[in-house]
PDB file of C-alpha atoms in Angstrom:
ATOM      1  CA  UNK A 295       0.000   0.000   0.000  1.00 51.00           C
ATOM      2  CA  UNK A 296       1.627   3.311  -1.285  1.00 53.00           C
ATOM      3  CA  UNK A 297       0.733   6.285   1.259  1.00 52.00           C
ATOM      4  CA  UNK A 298       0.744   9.876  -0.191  1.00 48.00           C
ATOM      5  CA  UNK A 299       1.970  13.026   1.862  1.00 50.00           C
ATOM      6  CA  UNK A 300       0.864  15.964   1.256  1.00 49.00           C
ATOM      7  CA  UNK A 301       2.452  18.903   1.702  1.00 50.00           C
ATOM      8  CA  UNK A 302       1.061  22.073   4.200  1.00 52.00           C
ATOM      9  CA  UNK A 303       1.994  24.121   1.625  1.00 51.00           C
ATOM     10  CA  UNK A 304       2.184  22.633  -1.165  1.00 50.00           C
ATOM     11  CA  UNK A 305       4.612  24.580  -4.162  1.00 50.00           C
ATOM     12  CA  UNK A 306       4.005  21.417  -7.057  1.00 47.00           C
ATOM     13  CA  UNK A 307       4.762  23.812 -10.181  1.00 45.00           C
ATOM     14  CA  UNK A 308       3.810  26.388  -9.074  1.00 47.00           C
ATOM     15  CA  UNK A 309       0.381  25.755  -8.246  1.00 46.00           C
ATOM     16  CA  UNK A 310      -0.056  28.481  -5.197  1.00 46.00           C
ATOM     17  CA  UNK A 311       0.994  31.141  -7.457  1.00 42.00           C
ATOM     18  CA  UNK A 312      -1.146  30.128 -10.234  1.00 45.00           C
ATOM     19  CA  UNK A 313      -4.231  29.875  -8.926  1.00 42.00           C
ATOM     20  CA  UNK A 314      -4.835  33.012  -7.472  1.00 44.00           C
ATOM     21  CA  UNK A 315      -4.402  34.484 -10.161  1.00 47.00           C
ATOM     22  CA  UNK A 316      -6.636  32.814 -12.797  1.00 44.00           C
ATOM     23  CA  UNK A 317      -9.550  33.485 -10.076  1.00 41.00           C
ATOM     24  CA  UNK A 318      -8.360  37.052  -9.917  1.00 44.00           C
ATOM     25  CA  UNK A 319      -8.495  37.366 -13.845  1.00 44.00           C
ATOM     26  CA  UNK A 320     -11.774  34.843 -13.790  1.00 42.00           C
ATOM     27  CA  UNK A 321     -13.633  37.102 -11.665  1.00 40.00           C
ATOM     28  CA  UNK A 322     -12.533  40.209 -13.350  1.00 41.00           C
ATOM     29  CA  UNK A 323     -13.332  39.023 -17.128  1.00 48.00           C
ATOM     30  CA  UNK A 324     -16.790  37.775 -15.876  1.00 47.00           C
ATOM     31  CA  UNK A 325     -17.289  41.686 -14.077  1.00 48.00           C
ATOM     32  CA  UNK A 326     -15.868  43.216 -17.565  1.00 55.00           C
ATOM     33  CA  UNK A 327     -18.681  40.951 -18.992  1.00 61.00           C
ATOM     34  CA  UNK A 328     -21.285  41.885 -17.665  1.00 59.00           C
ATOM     35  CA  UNK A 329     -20.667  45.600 -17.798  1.00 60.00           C
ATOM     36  CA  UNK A 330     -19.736  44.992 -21.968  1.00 80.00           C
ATOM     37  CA  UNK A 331     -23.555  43.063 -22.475  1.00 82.00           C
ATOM     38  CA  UNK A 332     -25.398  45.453 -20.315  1.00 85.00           C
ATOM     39  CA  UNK A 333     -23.683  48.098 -22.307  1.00 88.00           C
ATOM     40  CA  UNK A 334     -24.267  46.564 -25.392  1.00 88.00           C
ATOM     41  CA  UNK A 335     -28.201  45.778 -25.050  1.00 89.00           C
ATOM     42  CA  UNK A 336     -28.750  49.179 -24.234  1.00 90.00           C
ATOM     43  CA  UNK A 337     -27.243  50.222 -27.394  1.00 90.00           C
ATOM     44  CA  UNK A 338     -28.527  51.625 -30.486  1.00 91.00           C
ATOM     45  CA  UNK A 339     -26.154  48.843 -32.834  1.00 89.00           C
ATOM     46  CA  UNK A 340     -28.746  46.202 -30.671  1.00 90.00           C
ATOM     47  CA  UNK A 341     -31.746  47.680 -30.914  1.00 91.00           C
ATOM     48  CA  UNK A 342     -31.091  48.089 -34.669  1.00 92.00           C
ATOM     49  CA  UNK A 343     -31.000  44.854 -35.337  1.00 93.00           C
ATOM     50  CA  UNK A 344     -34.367  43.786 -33.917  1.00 93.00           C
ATOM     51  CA  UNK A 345     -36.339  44.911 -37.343  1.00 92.00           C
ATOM     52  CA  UNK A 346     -34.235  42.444 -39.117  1.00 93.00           C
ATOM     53  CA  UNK A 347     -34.891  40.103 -36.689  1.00 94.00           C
ATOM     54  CA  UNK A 348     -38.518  39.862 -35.822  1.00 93.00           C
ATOM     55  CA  UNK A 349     -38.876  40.341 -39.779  1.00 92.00           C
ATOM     56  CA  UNK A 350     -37.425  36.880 -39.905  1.00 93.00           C
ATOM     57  CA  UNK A 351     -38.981  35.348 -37.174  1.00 92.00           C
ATOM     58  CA  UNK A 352     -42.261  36.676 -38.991  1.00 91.00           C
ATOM     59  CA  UNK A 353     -43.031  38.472 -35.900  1.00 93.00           C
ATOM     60  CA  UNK A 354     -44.200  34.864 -34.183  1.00 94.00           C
ATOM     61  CA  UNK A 355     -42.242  33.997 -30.628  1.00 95.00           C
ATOM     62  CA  UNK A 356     -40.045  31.239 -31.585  1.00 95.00           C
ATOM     63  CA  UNK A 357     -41.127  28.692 -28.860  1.00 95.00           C
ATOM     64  CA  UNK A 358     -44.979  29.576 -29.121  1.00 94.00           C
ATOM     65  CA  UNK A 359     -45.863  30.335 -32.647  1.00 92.00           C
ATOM     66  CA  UNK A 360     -49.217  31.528 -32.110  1.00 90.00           C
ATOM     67  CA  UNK A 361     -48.222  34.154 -29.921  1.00 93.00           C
ATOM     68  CA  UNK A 362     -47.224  37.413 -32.007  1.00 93.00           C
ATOM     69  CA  UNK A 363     -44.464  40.147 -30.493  1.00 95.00           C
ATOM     70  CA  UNK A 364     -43.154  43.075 -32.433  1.00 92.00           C
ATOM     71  CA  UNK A 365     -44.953  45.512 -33.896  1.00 86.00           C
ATOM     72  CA  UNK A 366     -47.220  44.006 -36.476  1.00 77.00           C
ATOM     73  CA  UNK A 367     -48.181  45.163 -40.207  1.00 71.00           C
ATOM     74  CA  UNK A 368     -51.398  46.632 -38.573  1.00 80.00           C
ATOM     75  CA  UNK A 369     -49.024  48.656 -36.129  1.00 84.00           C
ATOM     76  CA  UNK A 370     -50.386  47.019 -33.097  1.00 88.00           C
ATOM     77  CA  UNK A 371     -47.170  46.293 -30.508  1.00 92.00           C
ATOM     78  CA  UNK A 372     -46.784  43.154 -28.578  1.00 93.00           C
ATOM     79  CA  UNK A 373     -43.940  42.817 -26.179  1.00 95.00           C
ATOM     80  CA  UNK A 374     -41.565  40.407 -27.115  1.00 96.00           C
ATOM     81  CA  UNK A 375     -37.393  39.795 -26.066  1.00 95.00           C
ATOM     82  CA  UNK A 376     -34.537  38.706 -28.031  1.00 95.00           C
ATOM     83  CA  UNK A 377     -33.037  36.023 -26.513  1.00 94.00           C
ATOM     84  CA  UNK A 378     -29.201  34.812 -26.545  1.00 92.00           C
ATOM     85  CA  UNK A 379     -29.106  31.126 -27.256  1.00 92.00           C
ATOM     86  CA  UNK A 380     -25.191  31.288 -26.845  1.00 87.00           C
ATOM     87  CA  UNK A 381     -22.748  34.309 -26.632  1.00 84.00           C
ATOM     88  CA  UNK A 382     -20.084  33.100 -29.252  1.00 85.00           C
ATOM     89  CA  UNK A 383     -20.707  35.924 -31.417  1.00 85.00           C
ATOM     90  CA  UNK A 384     -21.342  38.284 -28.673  1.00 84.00           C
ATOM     91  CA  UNK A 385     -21.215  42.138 -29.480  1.00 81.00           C
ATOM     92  CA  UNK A 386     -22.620  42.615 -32.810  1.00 80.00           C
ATOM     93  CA  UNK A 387     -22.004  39.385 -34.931  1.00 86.00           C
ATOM     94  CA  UNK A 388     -25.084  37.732 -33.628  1.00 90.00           C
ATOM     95  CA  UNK A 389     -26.930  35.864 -36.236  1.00 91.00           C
ATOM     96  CA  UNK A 390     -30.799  34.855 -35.980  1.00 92.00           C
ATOM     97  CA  UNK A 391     -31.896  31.173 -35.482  1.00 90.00           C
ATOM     98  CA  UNK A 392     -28.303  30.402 -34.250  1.00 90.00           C
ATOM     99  CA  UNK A 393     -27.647  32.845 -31.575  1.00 93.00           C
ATOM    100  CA  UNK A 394     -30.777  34.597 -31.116  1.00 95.00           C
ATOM    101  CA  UNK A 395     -34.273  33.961 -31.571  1.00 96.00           C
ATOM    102  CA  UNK A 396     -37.508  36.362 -30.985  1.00 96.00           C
ATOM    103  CA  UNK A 397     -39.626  35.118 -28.187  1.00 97.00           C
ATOM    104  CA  UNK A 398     -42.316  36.327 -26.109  1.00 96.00           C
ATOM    105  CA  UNK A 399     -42.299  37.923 -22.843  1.00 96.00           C
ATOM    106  CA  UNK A 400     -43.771  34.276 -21.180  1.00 97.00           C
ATOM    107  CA  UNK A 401     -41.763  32.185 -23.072  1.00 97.00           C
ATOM    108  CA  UNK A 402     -38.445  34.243 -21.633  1.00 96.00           C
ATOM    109  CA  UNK A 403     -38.876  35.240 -18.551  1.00 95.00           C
ATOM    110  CA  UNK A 404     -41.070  32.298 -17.224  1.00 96.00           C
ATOM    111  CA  UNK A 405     -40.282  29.225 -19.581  1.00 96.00           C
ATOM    112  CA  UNK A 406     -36.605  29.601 -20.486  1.00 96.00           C
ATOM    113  CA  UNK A 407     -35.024  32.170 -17.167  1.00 94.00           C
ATOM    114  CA  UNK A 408     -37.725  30.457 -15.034  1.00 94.00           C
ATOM    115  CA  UNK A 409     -38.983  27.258 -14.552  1.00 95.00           C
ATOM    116  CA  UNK A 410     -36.454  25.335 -17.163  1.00 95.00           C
ATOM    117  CA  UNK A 411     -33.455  26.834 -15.471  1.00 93.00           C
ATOM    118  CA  UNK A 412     -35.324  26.595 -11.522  1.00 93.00           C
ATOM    119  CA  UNK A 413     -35.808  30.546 -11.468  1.00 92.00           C
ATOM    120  CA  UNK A 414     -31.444  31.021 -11.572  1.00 90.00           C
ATOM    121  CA  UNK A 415     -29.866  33.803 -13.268  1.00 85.00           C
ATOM    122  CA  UNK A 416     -27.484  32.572 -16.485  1.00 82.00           C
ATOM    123  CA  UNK A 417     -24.759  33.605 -14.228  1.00 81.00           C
ATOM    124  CA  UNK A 418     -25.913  31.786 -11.340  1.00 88.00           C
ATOM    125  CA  UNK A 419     -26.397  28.635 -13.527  1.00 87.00           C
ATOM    126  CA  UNK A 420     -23.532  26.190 -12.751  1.00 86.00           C
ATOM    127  CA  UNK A 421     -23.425  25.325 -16.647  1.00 85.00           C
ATOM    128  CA  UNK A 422     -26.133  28.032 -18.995  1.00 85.00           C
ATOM    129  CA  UNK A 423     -27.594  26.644 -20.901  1.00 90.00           C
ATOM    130  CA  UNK A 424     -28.183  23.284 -18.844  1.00 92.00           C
ATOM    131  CA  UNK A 425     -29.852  20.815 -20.436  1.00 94.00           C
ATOM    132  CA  UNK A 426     -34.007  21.512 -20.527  1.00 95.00           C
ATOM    133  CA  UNK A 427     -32.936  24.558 -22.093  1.00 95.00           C
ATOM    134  CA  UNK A 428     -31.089  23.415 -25.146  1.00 95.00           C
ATOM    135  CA  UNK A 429     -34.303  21.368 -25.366  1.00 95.00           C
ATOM    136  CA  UNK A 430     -36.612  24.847 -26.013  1.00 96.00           C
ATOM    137  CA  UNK A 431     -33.397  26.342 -27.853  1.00 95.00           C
ATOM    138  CA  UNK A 432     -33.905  23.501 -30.349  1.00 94.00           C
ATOM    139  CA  UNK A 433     -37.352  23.943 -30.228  1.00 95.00           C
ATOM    140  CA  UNK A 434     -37.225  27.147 -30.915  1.00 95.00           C
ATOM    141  CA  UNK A 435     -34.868  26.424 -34.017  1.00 93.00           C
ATOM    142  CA  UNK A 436     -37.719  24.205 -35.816  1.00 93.00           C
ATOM    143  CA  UNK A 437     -39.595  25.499 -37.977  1.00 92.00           C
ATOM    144  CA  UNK A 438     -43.360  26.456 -37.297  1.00 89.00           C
ATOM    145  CA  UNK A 439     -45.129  23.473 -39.590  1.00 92.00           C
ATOM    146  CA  UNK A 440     -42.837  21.084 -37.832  1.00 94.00           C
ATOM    147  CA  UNK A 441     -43.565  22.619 -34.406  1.00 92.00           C
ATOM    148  CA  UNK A 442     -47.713  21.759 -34.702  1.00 90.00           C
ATOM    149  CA  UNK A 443     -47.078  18.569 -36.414  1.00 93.00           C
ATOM    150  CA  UNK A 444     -44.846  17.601 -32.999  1.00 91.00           C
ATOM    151  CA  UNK A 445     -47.343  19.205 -31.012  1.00 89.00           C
ATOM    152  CA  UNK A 446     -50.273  17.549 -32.263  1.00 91.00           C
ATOM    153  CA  UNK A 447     -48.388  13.685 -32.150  1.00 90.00           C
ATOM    154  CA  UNK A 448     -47.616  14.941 -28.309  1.00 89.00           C
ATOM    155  CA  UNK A 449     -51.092  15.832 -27.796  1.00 88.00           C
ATOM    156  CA  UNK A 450     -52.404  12.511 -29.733  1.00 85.00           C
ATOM    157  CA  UNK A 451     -49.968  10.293 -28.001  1.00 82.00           C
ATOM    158  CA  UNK A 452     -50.825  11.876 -24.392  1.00 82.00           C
ATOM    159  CA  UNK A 453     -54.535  11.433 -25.345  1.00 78.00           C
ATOM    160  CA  UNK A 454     -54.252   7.992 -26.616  1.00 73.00           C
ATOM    161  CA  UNK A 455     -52.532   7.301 -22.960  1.00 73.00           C
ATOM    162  CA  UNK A 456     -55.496   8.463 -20.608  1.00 71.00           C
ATOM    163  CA  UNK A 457     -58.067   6.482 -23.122  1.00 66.00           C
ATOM    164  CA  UNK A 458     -55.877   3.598 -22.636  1.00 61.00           C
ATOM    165  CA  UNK A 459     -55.326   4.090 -18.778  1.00 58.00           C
ATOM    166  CA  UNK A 460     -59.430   4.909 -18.769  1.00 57.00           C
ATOM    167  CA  UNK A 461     -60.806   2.022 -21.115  1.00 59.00           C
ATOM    168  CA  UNK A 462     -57.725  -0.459 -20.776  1.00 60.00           C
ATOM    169  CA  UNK A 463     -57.288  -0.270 -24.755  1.00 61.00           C
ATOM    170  CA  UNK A 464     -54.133   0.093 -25.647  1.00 65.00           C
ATOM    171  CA  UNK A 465     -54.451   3.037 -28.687  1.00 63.00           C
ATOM    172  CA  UNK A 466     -52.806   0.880 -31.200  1.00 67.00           C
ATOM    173  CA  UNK A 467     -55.733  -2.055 -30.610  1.00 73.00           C
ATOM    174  CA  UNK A 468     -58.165   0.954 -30.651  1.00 72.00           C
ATOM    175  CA  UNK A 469     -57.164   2.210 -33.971  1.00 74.00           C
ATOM    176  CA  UNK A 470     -56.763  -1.314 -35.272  1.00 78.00           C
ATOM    177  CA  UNK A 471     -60.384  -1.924 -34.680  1.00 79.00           C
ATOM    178  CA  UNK A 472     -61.244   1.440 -35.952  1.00 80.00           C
ATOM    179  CA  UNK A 473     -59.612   0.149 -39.265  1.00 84.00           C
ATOM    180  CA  UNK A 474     -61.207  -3.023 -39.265  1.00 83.00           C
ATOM    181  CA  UNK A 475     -64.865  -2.186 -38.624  1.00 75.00           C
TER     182      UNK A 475
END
């Protein structure tokens, strides 16, 4: 049996001096950060760009089609946000459907920064996006026919399981005998 001491102050390559420092420099970068995005959403470059955008989106939310945000041919204004699916191109070289998609007030503040990421902050988030949201981010990324076609087989297949947990059918023997009579 091979038994390991370990130093009280241990000086392997350096390691004490090292790691101070990338915490120092991690902690400052993520400050700098945030100060360069808050900056940055409040600009006019940002703003700018979310014409182009909702244009694109057709002026639906991206998670719930049905919902409209922007401000519509008829001028009417519904709220909507612009939401970062990932900040690789960060600070002007975002690109729509891959880094940011239109979505409604509900579907950002409550869906995606609420219950999918257990009401934390992206920076409080051990890992953003964790995994439930990459789910609605690729959600988000299909396209709208595709969205009600999965939406309807979810709502078939969930109805389909109460009959069969109601009538002990199983909804492949019900349709079978639908066919056959």
């Amino acid at each position: 049996m091979q038994v390991f001491l370990i130093p009280k102050n241990p000086k392997f390559l350096g390691i004490q001096l090292i790691i101070p420092k990338l915490m120092k420099k991690r902690v400052s970068n993520i400050k700098s950060k945030r100060q360069d995005y808050s900056s940055f959403i409040q600009s006019a470059a940002w703003r700018n760009k979310h014409k182009d955008w909702l244009k694109r989106s057709h002026f639906r939310c991206s998670m719930f089609p049905w919902i409209v945000v922007g401000t519509t041919a008829k001028g009417k204004y519904c709220p909507y946000a612009i939401h970062h699916m990932q900040y690789r191109n960060f600070g002007g070289k975002e690109q729509f459907g891959r880094d940011v998609v239109a979505l409604s007030p509900f579907a950002h503040d409550w869906v995606i920064h609420g219950i999918l990421s257990f009401w934390l902050k992206p920076g409080q988030q051990r890992g953003y996006p964790n995994f439930f949201q990459r789910v609605a981010h690729c959600w988000c990324l299909l396209s709208t026919p595709l969205k009600f076609v999965v939406a309807s087989l979810i709502f078939v297949g969930v109805s389909f399981t109460l009959f069969d947990y109601r009538f002990n059918l199983g909804w492949w023997q019900y349709l079978v005998q639908k066919i056959l009579s």
